[in-house]
Tab-separated table of C-alpha atoms in Angstrom:
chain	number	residue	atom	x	y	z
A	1	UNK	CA	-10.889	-14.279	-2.032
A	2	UNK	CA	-14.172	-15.487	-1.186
A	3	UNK	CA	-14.769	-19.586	-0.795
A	4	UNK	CA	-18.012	-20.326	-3.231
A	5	UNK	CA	-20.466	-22.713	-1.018
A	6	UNK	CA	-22.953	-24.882	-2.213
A	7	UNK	CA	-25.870	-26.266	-0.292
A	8	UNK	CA	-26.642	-29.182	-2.378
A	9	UNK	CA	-24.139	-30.165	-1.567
A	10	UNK	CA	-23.292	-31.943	-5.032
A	11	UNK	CA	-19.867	-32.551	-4.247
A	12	UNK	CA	-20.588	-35.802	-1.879
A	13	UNK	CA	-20.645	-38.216	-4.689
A	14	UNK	CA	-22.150	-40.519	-1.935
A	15	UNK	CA	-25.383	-38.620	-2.444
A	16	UNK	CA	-27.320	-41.345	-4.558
A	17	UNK	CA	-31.170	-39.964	-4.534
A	18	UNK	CA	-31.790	-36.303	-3.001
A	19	UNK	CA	-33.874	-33.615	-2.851
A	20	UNK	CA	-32.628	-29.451	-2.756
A	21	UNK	CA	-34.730	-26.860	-1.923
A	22	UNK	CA	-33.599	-22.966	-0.949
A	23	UNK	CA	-35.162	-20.020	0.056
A	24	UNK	CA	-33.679	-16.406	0.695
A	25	UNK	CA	-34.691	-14.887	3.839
A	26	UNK	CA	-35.057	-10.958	5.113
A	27	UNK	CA	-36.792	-10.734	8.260
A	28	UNK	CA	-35.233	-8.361	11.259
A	29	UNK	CA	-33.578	-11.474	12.668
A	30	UNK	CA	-31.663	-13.128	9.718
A	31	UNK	CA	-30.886	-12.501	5.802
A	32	UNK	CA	-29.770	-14.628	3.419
A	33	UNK	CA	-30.141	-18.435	2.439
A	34	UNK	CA	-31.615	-21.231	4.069
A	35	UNK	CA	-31.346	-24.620	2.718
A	36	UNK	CA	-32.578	-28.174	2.613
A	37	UNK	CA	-31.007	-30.899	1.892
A	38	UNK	CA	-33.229	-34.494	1.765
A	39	UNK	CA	-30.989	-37.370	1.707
A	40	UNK	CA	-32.755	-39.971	0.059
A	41	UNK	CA	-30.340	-43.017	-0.457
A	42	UNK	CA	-26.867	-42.864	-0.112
A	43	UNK	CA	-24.267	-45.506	-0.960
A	44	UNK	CA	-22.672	-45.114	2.062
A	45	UNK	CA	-23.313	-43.560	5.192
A	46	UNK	CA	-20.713	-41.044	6.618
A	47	UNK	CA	-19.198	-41.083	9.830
A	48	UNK	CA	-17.089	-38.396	11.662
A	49	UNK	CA	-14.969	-38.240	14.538
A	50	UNK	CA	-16.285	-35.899	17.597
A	51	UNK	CA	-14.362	-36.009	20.711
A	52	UNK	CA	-14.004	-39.840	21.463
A	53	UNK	CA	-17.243	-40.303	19.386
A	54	UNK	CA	-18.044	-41.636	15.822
A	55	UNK	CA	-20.976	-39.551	14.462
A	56	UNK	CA	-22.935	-41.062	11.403
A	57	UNK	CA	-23.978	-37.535	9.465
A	58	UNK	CA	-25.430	-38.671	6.639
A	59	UNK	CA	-27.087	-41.739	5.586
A	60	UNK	CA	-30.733	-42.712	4.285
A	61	UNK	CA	-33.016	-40.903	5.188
A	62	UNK	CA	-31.509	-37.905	6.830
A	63	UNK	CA	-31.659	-33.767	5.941
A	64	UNK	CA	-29.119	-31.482	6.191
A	65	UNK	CA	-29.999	-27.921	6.838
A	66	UNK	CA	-27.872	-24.601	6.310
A	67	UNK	CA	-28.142	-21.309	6.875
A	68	UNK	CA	-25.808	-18.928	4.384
A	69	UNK	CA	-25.963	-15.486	5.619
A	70	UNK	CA	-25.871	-12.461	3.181
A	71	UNK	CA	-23.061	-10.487	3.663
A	72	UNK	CA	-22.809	-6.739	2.670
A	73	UNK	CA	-19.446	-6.129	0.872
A	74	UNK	CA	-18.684	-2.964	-0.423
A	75	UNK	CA	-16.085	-2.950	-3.480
């Protein structure tokens, strides 16, 4: 089974003001998705553990871009 990915990530309740754009993608070098994410306002920011570092990853202000790649599955 297949996990279902979104890149607005609309899950993250935190998300207060944002901005989504996509765009699919075939050149020789990549096909698929690529996405934007412009965090506006959040209510929080969000910090993550890395190593023996605290990393803020989202907050006001920041973008968050991903790259979903097509994949050719044959049934």
């Amino acid at each position: 089974m297949l996990k279902r990915r979104h890149g607005d990530r609309s899950e993250w309740k935190r998300i207060f003001k944002r901005q989504y754009t996509q765009k699919f993608m075939d050149t020789d070098g990549f096909k698929g998705y690529v996405t934007l994410l412009q965090i506006h306002k959040v209510t929080e920011p969000l910090f993550v553990n890395y190593e023996e570092k605290s990393l803020c990853i989202v907050d006001d202000g920041y973008m968050w871009l991903q790259h979903f790649q097509a994949m050719n599955i044959t049934l």
